[in-house]
XYZ file of C-alpha atoms in Angstrom:
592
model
C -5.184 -18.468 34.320
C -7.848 -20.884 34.174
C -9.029 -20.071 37.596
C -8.737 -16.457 37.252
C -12.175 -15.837 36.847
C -12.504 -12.200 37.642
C -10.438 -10.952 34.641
C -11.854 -8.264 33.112
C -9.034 -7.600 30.648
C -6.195 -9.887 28.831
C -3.285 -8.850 26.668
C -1.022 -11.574 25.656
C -0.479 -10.655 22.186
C 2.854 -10.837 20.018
C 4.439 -13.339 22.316
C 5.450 -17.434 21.636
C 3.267 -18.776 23.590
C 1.465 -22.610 23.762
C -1.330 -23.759 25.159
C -4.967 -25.127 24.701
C -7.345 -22.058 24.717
C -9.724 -25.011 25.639
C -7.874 -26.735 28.282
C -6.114 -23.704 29.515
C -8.191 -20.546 29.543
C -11.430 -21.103 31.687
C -14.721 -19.089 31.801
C -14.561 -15.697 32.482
C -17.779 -13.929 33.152
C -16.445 -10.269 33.801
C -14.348 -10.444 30.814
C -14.601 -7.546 28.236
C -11.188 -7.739 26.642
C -8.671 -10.421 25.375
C -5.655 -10.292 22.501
C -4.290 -13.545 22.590
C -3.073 -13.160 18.855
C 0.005 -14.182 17.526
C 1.288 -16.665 19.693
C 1.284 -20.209 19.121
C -1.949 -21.166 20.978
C -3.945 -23.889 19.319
C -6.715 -26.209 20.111
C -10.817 -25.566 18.884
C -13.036 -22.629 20.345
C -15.002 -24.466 22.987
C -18.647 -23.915 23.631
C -17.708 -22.103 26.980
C -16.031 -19.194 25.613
C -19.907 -18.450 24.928
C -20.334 -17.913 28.701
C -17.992 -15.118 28.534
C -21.181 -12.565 27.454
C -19.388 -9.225 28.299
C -16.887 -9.541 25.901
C -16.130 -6.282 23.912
C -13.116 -7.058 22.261
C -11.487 -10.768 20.993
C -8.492 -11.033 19.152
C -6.972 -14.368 18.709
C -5.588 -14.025 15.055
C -2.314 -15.622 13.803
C -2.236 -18.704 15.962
C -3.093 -22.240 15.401
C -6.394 -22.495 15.979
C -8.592 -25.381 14.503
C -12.234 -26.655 14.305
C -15.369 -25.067 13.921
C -16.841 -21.776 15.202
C -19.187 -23.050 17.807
C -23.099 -21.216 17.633
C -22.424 -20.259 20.836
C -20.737 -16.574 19.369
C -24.306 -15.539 19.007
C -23.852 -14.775 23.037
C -21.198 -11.999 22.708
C -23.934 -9.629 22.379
C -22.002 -7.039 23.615
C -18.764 -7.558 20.803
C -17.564 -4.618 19.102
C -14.161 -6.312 17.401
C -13.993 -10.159 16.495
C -10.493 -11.046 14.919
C -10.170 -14.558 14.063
C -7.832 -14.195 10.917
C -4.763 -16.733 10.098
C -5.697 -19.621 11.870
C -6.704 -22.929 10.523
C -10.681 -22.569 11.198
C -12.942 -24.903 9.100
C -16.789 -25.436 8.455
C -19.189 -22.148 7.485
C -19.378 -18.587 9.162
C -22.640 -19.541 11.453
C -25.830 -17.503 11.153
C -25.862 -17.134 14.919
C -23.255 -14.126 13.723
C -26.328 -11.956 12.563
C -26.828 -11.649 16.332
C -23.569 -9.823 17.177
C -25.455 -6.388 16.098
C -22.664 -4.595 17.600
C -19.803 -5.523 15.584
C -17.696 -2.543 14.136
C -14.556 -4.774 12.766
C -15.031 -9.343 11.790
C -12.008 -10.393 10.449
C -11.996 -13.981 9.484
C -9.572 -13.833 6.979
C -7.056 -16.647 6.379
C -8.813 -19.733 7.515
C -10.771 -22.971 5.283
C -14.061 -21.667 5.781
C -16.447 -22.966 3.417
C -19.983 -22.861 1.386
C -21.529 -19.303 1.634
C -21.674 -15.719 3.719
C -24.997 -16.285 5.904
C -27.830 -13.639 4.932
C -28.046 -13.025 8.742
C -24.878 -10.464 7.770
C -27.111 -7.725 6.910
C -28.071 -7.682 10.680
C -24.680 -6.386 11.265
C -25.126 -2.536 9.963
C -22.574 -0.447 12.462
C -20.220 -2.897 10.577
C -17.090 -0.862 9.081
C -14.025 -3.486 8.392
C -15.135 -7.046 7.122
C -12.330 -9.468 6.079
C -13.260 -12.511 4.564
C -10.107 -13.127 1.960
C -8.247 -16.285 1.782
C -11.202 -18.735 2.647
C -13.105 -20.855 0.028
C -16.260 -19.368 0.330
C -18.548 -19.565 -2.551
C -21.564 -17.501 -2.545
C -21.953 -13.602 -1.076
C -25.651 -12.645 -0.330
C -27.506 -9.421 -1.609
C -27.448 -8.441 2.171
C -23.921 -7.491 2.053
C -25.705 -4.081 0.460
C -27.367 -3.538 3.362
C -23.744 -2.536 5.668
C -24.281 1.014 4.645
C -21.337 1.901 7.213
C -18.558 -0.537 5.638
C -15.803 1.690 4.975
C -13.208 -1.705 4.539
C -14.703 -4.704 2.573
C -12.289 -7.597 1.215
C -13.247 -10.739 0.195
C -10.172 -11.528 -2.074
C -8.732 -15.008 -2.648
C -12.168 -17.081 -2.450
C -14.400 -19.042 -5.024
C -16.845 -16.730 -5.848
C -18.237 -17.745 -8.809
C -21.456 -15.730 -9.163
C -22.616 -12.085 -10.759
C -21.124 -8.995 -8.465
C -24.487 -8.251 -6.015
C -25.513 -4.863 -7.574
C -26.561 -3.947 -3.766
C -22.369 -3.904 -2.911
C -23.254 -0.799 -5.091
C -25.102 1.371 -1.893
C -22.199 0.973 0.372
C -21.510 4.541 -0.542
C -18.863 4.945 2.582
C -16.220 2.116 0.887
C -12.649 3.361 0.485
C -11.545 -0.103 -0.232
C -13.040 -2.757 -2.058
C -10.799 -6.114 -3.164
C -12.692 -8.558 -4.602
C -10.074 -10.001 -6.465
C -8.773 -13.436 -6.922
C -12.297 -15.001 -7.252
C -14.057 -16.863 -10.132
C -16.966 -13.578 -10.445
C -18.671 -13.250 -13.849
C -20.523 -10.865 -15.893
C -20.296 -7.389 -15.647
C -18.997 -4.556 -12.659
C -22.196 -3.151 -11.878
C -23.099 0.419 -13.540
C -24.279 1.392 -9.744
C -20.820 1.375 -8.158
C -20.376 4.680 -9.908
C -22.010 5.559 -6.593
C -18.948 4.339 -4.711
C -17.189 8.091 -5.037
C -15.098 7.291 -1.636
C -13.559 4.323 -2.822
C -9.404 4.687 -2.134
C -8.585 1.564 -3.684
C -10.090 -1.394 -5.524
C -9.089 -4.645 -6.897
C -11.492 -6.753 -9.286
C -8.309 -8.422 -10.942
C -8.597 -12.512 -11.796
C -11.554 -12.820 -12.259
C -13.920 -13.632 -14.947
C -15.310 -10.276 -15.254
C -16.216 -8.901 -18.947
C -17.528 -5.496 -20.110
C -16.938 -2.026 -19.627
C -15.413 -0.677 -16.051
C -18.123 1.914 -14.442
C -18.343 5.527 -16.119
C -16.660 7.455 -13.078
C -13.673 8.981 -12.221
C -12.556 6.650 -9.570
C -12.877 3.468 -11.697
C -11.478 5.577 -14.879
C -8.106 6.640 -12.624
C -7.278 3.175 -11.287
C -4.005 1.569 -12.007
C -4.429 -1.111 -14.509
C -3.163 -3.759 -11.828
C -6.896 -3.400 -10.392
C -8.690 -5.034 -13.510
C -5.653 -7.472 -14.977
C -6.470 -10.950 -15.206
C -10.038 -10.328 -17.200
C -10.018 -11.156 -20.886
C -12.909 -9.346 -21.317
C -12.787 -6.342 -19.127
C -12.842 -3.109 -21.463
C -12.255 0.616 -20.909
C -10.522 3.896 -21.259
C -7.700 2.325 -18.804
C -3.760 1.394 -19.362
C -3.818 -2.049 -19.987
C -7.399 -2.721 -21.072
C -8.737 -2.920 -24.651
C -11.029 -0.259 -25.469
C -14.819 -0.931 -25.505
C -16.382 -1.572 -28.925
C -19.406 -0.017 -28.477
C -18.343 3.145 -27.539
C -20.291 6.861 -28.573
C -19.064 8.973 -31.055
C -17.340 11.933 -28.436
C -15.385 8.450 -26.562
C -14.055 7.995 -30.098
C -12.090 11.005 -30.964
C -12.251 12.717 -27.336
C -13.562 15.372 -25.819
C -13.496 18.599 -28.017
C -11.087 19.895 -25.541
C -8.785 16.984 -24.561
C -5.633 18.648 -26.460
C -5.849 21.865 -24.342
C -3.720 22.917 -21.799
C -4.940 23.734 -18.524
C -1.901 24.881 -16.595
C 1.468 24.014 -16.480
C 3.776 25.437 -13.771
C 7.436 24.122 -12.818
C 9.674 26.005 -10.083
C 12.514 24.920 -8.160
C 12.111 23.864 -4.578
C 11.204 27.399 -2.966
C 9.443 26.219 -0.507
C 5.999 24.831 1.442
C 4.688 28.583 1.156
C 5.224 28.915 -2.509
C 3.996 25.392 -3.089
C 0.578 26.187 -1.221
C 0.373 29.288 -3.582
C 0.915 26.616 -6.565
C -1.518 24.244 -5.575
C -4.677 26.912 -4.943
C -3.886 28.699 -8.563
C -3.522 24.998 -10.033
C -7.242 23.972 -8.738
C -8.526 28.169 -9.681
C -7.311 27.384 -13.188
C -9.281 23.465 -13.168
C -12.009 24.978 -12.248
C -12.641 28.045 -14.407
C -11.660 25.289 -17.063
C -15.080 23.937 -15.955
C -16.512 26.992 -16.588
C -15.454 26.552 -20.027
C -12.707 29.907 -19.664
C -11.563 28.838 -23.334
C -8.988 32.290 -22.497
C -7.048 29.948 -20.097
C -6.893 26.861 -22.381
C -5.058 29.336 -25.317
C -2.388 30.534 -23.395
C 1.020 29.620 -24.100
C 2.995 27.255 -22.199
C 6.659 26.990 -20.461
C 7.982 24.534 -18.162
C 10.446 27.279 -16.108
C 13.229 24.597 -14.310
C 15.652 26.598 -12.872
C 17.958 29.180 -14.798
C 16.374 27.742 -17.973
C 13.015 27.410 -20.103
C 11.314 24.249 -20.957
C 8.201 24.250 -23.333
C 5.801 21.745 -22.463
C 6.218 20.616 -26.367
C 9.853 19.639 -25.577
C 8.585 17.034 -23.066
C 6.114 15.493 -25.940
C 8.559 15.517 -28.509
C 11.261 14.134 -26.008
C 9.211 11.382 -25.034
C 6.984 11.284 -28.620
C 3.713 11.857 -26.574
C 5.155 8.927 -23.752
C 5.967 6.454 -26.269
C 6.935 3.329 -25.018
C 10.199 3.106 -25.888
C 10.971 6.169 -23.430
C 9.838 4.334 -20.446
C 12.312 3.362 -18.004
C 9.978 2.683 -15.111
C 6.264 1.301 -14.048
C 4.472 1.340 -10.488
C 1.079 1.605 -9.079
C 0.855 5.440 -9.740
C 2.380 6.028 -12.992
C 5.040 5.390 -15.718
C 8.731 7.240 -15.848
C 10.172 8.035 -19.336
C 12.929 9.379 -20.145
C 12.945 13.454 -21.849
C 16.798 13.968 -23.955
C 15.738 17.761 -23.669
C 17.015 20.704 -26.587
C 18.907 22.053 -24.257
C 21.170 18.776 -23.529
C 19.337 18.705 -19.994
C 18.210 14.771 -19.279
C 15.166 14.275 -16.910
C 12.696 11.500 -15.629
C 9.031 12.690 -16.259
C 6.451 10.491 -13.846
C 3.401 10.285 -15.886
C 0.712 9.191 -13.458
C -2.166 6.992 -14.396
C -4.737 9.190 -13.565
C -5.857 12.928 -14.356
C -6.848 15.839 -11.694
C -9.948 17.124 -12.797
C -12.146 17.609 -9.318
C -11.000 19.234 -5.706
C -11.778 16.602 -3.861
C -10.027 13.698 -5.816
C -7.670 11.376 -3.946
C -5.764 11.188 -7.228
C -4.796 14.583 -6.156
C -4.188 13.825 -2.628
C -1.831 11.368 -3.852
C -0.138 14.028 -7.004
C -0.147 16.691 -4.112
C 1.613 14.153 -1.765
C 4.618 13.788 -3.735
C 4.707 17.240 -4.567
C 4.654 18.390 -1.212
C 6.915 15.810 0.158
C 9.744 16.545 -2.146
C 9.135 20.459 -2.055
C 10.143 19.604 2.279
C 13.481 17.218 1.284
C 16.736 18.642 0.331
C 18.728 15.484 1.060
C 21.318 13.848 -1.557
C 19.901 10.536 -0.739
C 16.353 11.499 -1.791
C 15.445 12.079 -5.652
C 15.144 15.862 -6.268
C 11.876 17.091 -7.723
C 11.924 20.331 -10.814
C 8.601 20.665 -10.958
C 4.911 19.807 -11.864
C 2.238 19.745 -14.790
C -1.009 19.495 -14.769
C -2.791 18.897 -18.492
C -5.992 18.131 -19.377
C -4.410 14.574 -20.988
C -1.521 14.412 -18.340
C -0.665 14.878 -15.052
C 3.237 14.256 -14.849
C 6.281 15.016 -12.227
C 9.666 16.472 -13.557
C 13.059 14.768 -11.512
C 16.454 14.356 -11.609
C 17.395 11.264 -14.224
C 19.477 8.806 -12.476
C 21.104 7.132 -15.047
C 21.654 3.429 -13.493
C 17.713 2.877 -13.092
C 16.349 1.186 -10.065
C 18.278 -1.378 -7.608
C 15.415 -4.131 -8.321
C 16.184 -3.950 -12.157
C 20.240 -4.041 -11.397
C 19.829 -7.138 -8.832
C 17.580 -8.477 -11.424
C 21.073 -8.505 -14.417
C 23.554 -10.841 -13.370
C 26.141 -8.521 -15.185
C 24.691 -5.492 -13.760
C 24.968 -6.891 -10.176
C 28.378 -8.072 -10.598
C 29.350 -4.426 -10.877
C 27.324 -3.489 -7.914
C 30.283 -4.983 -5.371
C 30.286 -5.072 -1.943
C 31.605 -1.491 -1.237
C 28.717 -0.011 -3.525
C 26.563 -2.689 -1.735
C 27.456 -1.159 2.240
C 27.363 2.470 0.610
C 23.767 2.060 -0.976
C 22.305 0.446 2.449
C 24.001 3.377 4.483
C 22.867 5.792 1.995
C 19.227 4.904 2.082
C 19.777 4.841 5.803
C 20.706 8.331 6.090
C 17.597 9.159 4.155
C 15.073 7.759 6.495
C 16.740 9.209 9.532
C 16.423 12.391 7.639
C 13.082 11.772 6.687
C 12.035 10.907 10.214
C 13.815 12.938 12.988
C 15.193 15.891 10.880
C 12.203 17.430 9.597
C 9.523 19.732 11.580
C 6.983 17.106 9.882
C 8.307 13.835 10.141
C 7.562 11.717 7.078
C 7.024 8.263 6.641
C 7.589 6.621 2.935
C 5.471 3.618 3.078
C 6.994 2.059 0.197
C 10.455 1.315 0.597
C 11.799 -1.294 -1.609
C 14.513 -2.037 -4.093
C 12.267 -0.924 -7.048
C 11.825 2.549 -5.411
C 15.632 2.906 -4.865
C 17.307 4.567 -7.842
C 21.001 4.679 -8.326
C 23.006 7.297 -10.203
C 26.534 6.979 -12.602
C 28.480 6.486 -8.370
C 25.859 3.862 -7.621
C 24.963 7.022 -5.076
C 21.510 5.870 -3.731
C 18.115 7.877 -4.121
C 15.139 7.418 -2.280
C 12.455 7.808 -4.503
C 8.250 7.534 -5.392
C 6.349 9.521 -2.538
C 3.162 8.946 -3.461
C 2.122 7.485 -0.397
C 4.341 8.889 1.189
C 2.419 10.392 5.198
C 2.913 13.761 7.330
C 2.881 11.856 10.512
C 1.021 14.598 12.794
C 2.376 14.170 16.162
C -1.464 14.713 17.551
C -3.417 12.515 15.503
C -3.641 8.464 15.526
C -2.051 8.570 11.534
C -4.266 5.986 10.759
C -4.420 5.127 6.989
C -4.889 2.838 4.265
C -2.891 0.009 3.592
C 0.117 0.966 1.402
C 3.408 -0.482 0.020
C 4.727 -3.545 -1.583
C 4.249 -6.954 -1.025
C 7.411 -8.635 0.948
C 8.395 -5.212 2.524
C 4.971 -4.462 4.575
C 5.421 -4.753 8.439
C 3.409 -7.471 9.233
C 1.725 -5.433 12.053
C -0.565 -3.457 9.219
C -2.146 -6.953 8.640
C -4.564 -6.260 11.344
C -3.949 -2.629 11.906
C -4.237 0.562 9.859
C -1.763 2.506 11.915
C 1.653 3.582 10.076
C 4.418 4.577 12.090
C 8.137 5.348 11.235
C 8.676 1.415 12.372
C 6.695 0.357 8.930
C 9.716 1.774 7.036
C 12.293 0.658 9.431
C 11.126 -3.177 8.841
C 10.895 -2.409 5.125
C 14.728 -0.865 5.309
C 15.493 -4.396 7.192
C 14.128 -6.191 3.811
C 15.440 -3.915 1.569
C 19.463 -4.311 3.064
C 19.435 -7.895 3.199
C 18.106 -8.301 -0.198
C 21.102 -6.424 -1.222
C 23.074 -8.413 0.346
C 21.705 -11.636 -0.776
C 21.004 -9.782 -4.226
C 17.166 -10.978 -4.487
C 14.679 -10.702 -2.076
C 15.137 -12.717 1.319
C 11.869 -13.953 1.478
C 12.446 -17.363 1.111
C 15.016 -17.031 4.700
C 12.163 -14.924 6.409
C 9.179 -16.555 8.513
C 6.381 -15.245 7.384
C 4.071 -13.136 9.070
C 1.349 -15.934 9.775
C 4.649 -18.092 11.037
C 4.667 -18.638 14.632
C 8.585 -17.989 14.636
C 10.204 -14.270 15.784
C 12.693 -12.358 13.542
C 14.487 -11.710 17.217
C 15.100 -15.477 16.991
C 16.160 -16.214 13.547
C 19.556 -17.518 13.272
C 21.249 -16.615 9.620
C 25.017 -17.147 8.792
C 26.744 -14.565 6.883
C 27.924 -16.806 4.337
C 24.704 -17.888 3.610
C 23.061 -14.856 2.839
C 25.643 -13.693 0.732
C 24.953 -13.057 -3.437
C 26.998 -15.710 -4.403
C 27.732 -14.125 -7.860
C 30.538 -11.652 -5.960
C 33.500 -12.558 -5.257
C 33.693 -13.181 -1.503
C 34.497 -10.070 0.523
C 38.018 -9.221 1.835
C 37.893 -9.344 5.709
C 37.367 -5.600 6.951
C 34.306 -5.458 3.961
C 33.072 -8.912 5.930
C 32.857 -6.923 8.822
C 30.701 -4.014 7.338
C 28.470 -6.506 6.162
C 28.196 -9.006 9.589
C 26.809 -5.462 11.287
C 23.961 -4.622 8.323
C 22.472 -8.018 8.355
C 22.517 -7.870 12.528
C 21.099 -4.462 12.345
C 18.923 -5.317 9.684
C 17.604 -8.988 11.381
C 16.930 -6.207 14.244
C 14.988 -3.984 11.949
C 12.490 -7.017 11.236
C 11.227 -7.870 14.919
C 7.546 -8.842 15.203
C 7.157 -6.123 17.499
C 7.837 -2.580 16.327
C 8.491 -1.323 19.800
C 11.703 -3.159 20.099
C 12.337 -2.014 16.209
C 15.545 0.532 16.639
C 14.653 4.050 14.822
C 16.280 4.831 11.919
C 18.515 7.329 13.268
C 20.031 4.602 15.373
C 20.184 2.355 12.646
C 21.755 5.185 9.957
C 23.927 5.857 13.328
C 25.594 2.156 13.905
C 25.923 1.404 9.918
C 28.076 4.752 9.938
C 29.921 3.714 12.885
């Protein structure tokens, strides 16, 4: 290859490959793309890479890479993508980088780089994605305001240790903003109430203090976004409240008891859901209009063949008391409703309220909604219903009375009564769930978030797929590219450098998810991680050594059930998601 120096393009990626990409790549002046990344390549970036000046595209990410960035970048004139994440890179991001005016995506995420962001970054305004989390960079320049396109913008896990630039403010296009993990002081800036397309944010572990920004998006964020600021304050779960607040904060808005709308039906339906959804946001906004005729009506919750009042839920759950909660994520809290009627119910309070037509919050309520109004499948939570309140936005299920499979692993004495034939059953059931999800429905829909916590389990230890709030409508005609979504440990390590979700991101969270129940805690510490140069395909894992050692060890023919979940499961978690098998396969062989 080092003599091959007409090459105009070079894929390589996702491979276990070695070599010097000094020694043994040479100088290619017609070359315009390379992806080199995640192999095992190692060695510094030479001085003569800077002679290949028609470069478009370089990806060399999740290798072992060393040294310094030599000036010589300042050549790829012509660069539209520079990936240099999870390698072992040292030394400071050189200024010559101001010159690459091209640049859509830098990620140099993962590396030791060191002392500050060079000003010359403002040069770099078609910029859109900029990683620079998990360095030890210290100081980020005013200029950073000036990437009016950034859409992506992380600079997590660093030692920041200044004020928040007021100009990250202007970057009106960001739907994602982590800037957590630092050492930032003072205040969030008053000006990011400009930032109305943010998605997600993250200013958690810091040293920040004050009040959060007056605006919606700040004012709906989960709580996990601001933890780990003593003196962060605001109208958000988790935070103290603001001492210095006016006299309306105090005692709330005149009309914060009222009802807006509250409508439950059983599962008639996309059709009748669509009608739902356009008389929901007709009611919000002549509610704006101040229609004080709405806001007296009176209330019912109709589920089914009988009538709920929307004061039953209060007084079942004493206005979400915490002693009814059986449940926290990312979106909202599940408590527990012991209705009149004897009926028994999970209400999903989210965190946030739907008070404008163009709010994510209710991309994300509507999600759910719409998701489980598609399902009927007795391995998927069933959904009664919806409200929508001026204080509360909450979703009406199906209580499964064993809770989630995290907080059973979790209980020794729990798990000990989760044997090995509820064990196989649970893995097979959620397996029949995400073939359904996938190949049975005219819209095939990806989860994003499987993991044990999302797994509920009824009186049978019958499993139930369950939280679809980021749950996608793959459209067979678009690139489904999205935000990153899911939990930590069950992400497919592909979304670290891409955006696009495909039915393989669940089937290598599945693969997580049924050896953790086999090993009853999370396999993590068996797994390579996704920076690790070594291949799922490869990994060699006895039986006996996965196994929860607080059962009883299984009887032969249960042995064999369980030798063809964690091979079919190992499968599920190849590097590559093209040699991933679909879930219908997998549901297929565990049933076999």
């Amino acid at each position: 290859m080092k003599n091959c120096t007409s090459l105009i393009r070079v894929r390589l990626n996702d491979n276990q490959l070695e070599g010097n990409i000094d020694a043994d790549f040479g100088v290619y002046p017609n070359l315009t793309f390379i992806d080199i990344s995640h192999n095992r390549f190692f060695g510094d970036i030479s001085t003569k890479w800077g002679q290949c000046t028609q470069l478009t595209t370089l990806w060399i990410s999740g290798n072992n890479v060393n040294g310094k960035i030599p000036p010589e970048i300042g050549n790829w004139t012509q660069l539209y993508r520079l990936d240099f994440s999870m390698n072992h890179l040292v030394g400071r991001i050189p200024r010559e980088l101001g010159r690459l005016t091209n640049l859509l995506e830098l990620r140099l995420n993962g590396n030791h780089f060191s002392g500050g962001i060079p000003p010359e970054v403002e040069s770099l305004t078609d910029l859109e994605v900029l990683d620079l989390s998990a360095n030890i960079l210290n100081f980020m320049p005013d200029g950073i305001g000036a990437l009016l396109n950034l859409h992506y913008l992380n600079l997590s896990y660093n030692k920041f240790s200044q004020r928040i630039p007021i100009p990250i403010g202007d970057l009106v296009h960001l739907s994602q903003l982590d800037l957590s993990h630092n050492l930032l002081i003072g205040e969030i800036p008053a000006q990011f109430t400009k930032l109305q397309d943010l998605v997600t944010l993250n200013f958690s572990f810091n040293n920040l203090s004050g009040p959060i920004p007056n605006s919606k998006v700040f004012q709906g964020a989960p709580a996990e976004a601001f933890q780990g600021n003593k003196n962060l304050c605001g109208n958000v779960s988790g935070l103290q409240a603001c001492q210095w607040p006016h006299k309306e904060d105090r005692h709330g808005p005149t009309k914060s008891n009222k009802i807006v709308f509250v409508v439950v039906f059983p599962l008639l339906g996309a059709l009748v859901m669509s009608f739902l959804i356009i008389l929901v946001f007709r009611r919000l906004q002549r509610r704006r209009k101040g229609d004080d005729e709405n806001d007296k009506q009176s209330v019912t919750i109709s589920m089914f063949d009988r009538t709920v009042k929307f004061e039953d839920i209060m007084e079942a759950t004493n206005n979400f008391d915490v002693m009814y909660c059986i449940g926290e994520g990312g979106h909202g809290t599940v408590y527990k409703a012991d209705l009149p009627s004897g009926d028994i119910v999970a209400v999903k309070r989210f965190h946030y309220l739907l008070d404008s037509s163009n709010s994510s919050d209710q991309k994300e309520f509507f999600n759910e909604v719409k998701a489980l109004t598609e399902i009927k499948h007795r391995n998927i939570v069933k959904l009664h219903g919806f409200c929508i309140h001026s204080k509360y936005t909450f979703l009406v299920y199906d209580y499964l009375q064993r809770g989630s499979l995290a907080k059973i692993l979790s209980n020794d004495e729990q798990a000990k009564e989760l044997d090995w034939c509820r064990r196989v059953n649970v893995i097979k059931g959620v397996s029949h769930a995400l073939s359904y999800m996938h190949h049975d429905l005219s819209s095939p829909i990806i989860h994003r978030d499987i993991s044990s916590k999302n797994i509920l389990l009824d009186l049978e230890y019958e499993a139930r797929v369950s939280d679809f709030g980021t749950a996608k409508l793959l459209n067979k005609d678009s690139s489904n590219w999205s935000k990153l979504a899911g939990t930590h440990g069950y992400i497919a390590p592909e979304l670290a450098y891409t955006m696009k979700v495909t039915e393989k991101c669940d089937v290598y969270s599945f693969g997580m998810l049924a050896l953790e129940v086999l090993k009853g805690s999370h396999p993590g510490d068996i797994m390579p991680s996704a920076s690790s140069s070594s291949s799922y395909d490869t990994l060699q894992v006895k039986l006996n050594d996965l196994l929860d050692e607080r059962l009883s060890p299984p009887p032969q023919n249960v042995l064999d059930k369980l030798n063809r979940i964690m091979e079919v499961a190992i499968s599920c978690l190849d590097v590559n998601p093209q040699c991933r098998p679909t879930m219908q396969l997998v549901s297929k062989l565990l049933s076999d």
